[in-house]
PDB file of C-alpha atoms in Angstrom:
ATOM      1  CA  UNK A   8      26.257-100.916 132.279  1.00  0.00           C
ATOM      2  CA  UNK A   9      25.495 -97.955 134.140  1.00  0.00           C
ATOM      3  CA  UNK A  10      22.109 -98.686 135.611  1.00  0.00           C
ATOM      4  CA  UNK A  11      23.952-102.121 136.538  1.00  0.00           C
ATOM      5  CA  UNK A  12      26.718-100.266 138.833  1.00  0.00           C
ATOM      6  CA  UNK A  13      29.510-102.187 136.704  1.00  0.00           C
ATOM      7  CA  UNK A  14      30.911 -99.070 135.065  1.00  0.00           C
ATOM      8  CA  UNK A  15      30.156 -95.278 136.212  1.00  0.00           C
ATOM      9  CA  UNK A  16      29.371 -91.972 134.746  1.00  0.00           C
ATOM     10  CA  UNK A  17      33.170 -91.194 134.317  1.00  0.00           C
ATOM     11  CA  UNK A  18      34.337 -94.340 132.450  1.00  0.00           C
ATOM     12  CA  UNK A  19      31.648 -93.572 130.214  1.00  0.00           C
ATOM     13  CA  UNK A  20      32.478 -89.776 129.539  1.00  0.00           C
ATOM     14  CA  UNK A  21      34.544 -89.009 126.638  1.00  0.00           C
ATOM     15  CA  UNK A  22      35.051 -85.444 124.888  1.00  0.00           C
ATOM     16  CA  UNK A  23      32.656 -85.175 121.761  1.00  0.00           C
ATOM     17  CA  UNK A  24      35.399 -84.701 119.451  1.00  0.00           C
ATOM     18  CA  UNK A  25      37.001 -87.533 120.095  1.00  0.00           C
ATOM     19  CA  UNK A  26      34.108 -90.382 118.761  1.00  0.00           C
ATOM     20  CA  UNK A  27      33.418 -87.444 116.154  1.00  0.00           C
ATOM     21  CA  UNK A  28      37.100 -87.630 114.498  1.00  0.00           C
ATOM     22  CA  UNK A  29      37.519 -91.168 114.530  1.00  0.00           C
ATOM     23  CA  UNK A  30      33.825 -91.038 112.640  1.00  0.00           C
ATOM     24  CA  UNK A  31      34.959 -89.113 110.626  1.00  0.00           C
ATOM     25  CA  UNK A  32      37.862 -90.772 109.708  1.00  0.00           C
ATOM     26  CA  UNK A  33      36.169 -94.153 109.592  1.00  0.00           C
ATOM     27  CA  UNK A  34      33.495 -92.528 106.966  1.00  0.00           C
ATOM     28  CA  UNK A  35      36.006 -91.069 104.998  1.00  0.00           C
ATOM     29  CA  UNK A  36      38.097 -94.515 104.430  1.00  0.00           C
ATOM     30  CA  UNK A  37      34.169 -95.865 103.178  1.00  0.00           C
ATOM     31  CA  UNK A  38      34.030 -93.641 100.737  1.00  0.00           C
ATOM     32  CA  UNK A  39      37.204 -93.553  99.099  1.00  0.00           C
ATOM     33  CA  UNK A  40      37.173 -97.126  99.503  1.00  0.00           C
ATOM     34  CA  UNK A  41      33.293 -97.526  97.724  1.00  0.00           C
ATOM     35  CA  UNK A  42      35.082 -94.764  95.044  1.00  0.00           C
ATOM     36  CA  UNK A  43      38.122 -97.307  94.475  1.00  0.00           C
ATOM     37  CA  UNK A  44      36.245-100.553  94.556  1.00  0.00           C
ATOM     38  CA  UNK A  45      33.290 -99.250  92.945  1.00  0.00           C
ATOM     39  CA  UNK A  46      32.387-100.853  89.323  1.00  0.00           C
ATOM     40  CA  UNK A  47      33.772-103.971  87.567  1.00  0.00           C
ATOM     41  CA  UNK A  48      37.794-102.681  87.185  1.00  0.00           C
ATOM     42  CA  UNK A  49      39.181-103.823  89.985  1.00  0.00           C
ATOM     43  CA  UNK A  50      38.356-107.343  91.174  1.00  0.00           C
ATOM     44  CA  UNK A  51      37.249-107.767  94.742  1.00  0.00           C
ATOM     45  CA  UNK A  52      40.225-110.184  95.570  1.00  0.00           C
ATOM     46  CA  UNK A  53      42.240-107.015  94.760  1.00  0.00           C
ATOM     47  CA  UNK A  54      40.572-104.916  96.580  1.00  0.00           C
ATOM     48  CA  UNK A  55      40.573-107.222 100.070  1.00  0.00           C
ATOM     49  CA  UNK A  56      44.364-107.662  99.443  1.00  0.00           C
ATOM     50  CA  UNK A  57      44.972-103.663  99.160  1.00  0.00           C
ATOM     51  CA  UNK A  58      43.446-102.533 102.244  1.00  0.00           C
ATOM     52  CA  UNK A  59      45.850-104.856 104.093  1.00  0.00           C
ATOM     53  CA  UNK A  60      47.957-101.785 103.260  1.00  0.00           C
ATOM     54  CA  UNK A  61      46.442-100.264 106.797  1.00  0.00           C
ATOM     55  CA  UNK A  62      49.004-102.512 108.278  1.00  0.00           C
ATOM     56  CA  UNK A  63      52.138-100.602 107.650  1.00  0.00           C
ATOM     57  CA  UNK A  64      50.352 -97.373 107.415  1.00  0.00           C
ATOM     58  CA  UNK A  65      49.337 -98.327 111.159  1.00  0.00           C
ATOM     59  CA  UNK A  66      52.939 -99.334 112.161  1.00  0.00           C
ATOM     60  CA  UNK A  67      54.498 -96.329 111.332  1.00  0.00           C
ATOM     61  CA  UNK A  68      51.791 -94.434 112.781  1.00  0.00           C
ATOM     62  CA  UNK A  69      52.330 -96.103 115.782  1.00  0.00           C
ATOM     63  CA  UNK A  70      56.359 -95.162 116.234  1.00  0.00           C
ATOM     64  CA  UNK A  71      56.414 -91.459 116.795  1.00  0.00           C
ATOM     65  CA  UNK A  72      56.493 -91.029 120.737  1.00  0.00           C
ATOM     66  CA  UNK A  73      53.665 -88.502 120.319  1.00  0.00           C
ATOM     67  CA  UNK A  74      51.753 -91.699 119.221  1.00  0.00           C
ATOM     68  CA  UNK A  75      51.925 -94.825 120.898  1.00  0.00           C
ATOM     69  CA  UNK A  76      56.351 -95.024 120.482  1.00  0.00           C
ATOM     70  CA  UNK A  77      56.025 -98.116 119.878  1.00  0.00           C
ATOM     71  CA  UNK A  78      59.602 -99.691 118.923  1.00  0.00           C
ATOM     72  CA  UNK A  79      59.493-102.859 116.339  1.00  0.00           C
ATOM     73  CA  UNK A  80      61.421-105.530 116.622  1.00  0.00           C
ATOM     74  CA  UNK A  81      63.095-107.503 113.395  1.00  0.00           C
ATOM     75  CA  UNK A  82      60.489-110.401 113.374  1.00  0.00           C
ATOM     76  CA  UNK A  83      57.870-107.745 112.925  1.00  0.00           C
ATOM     77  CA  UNK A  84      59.743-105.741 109.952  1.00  0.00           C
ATOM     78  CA  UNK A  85      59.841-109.683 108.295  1.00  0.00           C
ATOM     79  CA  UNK A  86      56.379-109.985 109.045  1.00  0.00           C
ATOM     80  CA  UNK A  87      55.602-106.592 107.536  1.00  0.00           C
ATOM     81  CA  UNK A  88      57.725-107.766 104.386  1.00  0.00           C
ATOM     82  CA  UNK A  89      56.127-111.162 103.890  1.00  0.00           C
ATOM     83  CA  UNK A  90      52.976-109.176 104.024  1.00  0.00           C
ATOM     84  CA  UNK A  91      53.795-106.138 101.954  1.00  0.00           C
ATOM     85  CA  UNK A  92      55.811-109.280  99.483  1.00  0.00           C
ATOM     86  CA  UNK A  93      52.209-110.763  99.363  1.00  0.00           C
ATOM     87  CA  UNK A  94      50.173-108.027  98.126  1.00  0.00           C
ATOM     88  CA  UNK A  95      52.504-107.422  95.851  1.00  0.00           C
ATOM     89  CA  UNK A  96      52.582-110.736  94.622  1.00  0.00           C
ATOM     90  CA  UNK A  97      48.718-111.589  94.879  1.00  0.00           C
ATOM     91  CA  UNK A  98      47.792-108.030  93.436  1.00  0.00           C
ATOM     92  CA  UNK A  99      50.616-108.483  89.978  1.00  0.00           C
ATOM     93  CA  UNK A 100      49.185-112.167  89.404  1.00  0.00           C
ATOM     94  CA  UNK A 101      45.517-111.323  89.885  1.00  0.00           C
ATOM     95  CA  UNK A 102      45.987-108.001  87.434  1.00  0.00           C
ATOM     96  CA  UNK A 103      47.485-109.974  84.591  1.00  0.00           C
ATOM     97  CA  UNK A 104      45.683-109.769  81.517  1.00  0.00           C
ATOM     98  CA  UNK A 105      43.455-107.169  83.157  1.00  0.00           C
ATOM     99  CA  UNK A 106      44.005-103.951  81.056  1.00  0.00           C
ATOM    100  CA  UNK A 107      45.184-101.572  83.331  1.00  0.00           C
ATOM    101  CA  UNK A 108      44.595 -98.128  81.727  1.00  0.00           C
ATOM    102  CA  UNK A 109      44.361 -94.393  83.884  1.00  0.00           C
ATOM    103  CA  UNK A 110      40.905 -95.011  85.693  1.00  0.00           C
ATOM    104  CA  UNK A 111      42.004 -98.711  86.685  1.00  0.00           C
ATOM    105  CA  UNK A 112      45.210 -97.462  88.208  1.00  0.00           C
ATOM    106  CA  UNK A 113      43.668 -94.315  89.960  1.00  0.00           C
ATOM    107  CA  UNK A 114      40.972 -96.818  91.595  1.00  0.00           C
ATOM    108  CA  UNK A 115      44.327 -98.648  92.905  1.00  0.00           C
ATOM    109  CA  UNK A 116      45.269 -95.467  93.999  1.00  0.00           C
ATOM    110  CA  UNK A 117      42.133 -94.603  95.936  1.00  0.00           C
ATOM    111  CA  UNK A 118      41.783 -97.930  97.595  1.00  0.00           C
ATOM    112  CA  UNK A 119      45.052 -97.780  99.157  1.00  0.00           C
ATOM    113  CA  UNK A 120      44.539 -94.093 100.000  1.00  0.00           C
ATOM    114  CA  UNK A 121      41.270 -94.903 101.640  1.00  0.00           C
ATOM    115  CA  UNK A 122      43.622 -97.251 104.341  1.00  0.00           C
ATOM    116  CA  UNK A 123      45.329 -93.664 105.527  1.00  0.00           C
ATOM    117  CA  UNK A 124      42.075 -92.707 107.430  1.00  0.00           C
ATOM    118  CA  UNK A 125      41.512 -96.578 108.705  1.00  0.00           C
ATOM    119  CA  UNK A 126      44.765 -96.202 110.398  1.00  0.00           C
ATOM    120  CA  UNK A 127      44.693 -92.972 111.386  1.00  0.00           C
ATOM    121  CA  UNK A 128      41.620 -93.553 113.318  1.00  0.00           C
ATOM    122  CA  UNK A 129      42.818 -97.039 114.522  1.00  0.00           C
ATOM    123  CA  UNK A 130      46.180 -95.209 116.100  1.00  0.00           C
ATOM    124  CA  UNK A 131      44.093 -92.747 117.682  1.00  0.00           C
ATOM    125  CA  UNK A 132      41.453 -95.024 119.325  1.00  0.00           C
ATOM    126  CA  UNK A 133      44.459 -97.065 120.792  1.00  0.00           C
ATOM    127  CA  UNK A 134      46.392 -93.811 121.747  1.00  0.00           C
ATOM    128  CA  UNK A 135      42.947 -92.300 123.386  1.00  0.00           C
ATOM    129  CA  UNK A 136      42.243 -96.400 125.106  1.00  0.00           C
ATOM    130  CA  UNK A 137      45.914 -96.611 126.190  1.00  0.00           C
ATOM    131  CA  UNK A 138      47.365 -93.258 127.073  1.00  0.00           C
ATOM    132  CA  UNK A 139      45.161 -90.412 127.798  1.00  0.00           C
ATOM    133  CA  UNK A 140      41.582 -91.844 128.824  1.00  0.00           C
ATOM    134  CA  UNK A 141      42.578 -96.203 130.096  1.00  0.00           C
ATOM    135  CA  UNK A 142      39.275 -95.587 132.131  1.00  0.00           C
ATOM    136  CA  UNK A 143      37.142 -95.379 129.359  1.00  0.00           C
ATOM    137  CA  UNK A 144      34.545 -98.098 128.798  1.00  0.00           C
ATOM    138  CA  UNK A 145      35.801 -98.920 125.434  1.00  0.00           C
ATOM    139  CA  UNK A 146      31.869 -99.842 124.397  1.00  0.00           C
ATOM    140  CA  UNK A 147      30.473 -96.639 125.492  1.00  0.00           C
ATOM    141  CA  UNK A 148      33.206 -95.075 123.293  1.00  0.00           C
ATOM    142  CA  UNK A 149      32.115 -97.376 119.801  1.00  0.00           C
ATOM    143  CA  UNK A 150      28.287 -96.441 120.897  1.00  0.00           C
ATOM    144  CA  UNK A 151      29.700 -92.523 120.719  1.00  0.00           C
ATOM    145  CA  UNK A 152      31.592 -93.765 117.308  1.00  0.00           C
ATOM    146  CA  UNK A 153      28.548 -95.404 115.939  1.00  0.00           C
ATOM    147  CA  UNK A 154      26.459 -92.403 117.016  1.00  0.00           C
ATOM    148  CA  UNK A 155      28.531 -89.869 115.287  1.00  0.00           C
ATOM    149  CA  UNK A 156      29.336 -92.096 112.026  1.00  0.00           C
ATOM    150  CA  UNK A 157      25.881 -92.088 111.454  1.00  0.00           C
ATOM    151  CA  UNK A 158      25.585 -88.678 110.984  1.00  0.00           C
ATOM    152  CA  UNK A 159      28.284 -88.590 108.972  1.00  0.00           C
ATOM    153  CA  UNK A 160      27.342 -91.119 106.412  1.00  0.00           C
ATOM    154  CA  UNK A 161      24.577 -89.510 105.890  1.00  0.00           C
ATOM    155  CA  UNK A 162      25.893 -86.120 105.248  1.00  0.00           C
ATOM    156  CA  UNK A 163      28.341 -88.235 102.526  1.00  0.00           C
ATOM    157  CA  UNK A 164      25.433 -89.919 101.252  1.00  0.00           C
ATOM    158  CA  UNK A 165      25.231 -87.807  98.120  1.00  0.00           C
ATOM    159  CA  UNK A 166      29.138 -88.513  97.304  1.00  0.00           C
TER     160      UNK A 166
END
């Protein structure tokens, strides 16, 4: 894009940290996500259903003014309980007759902790797109993501 003379040096400039946390973060929700999901105890359908659970994590990380402020209105709070009514729904039928003892439940756990890091990074590529850097190519900023998440996947390789 650069040789081309559609986008220049500065669009295409971001501070190293940046791409590094939102590697980081992105690795982090892989592996407690491969922890959760890992094995036969919690059935995949579950498991796609549960990390919906980035959705409200995301909206609320979205509100604070030091964030994005964004302000919901009520057909978004209905949306976000028809979709928080249908996990709950899809993830009770689908568990029935499933016994649930401690490891089943802290895999639960783990998935839906793993969607903490998915937002967190998701709120702070849209903050660091929208507010503080809207020149950035937002290509050459996944190529710095990719770059970085590399290394780190390797380095939690042995997890």
């Amino acid at each position: 894009a650069v040789l081309s003379g559609s986008v220049s040096m500065a669009q295409i400039k971001v501070p190293w940290w940046k791409p590094a946390f939102i590697a980081v973060c992105f690795s982090l929700h892989h592996t407690l996500l491969n922890a959760g999901a890992g094995g036969a105890a919690i059935p995949g359908v579950i498991v796609s259903v549960l990390v919906k659970t980035v959705i409200p994590i995301t909206m609320f990380l979205t509100m604070p003014i030091y964030t994005l402020g964004l302000r919901y209105k009520a057909t978004h709070w209905a949306g976000l309980a028809i979709l928080v009514g249908g996990i709950l729904i899809t993830v009770s039928s689908r568990m029935q007759g499933i016994d649930l003892h401690g490891s089943s439940v802290l895999k639960i756990f783990v998935i839906v902790l793993s969607t903490i890091p998915l937002a967190v990074a998701f709120t702070f590529l849209e903050v660091s797109l929208k507010e503080i850097h809207p020149e950035l190519f937002a290509v050459a900023l996944w190529m710095w993501v990719c770059l970085f998440m590399s290394g780190v996947s390797i380095l939690l390789l042995p997890l």
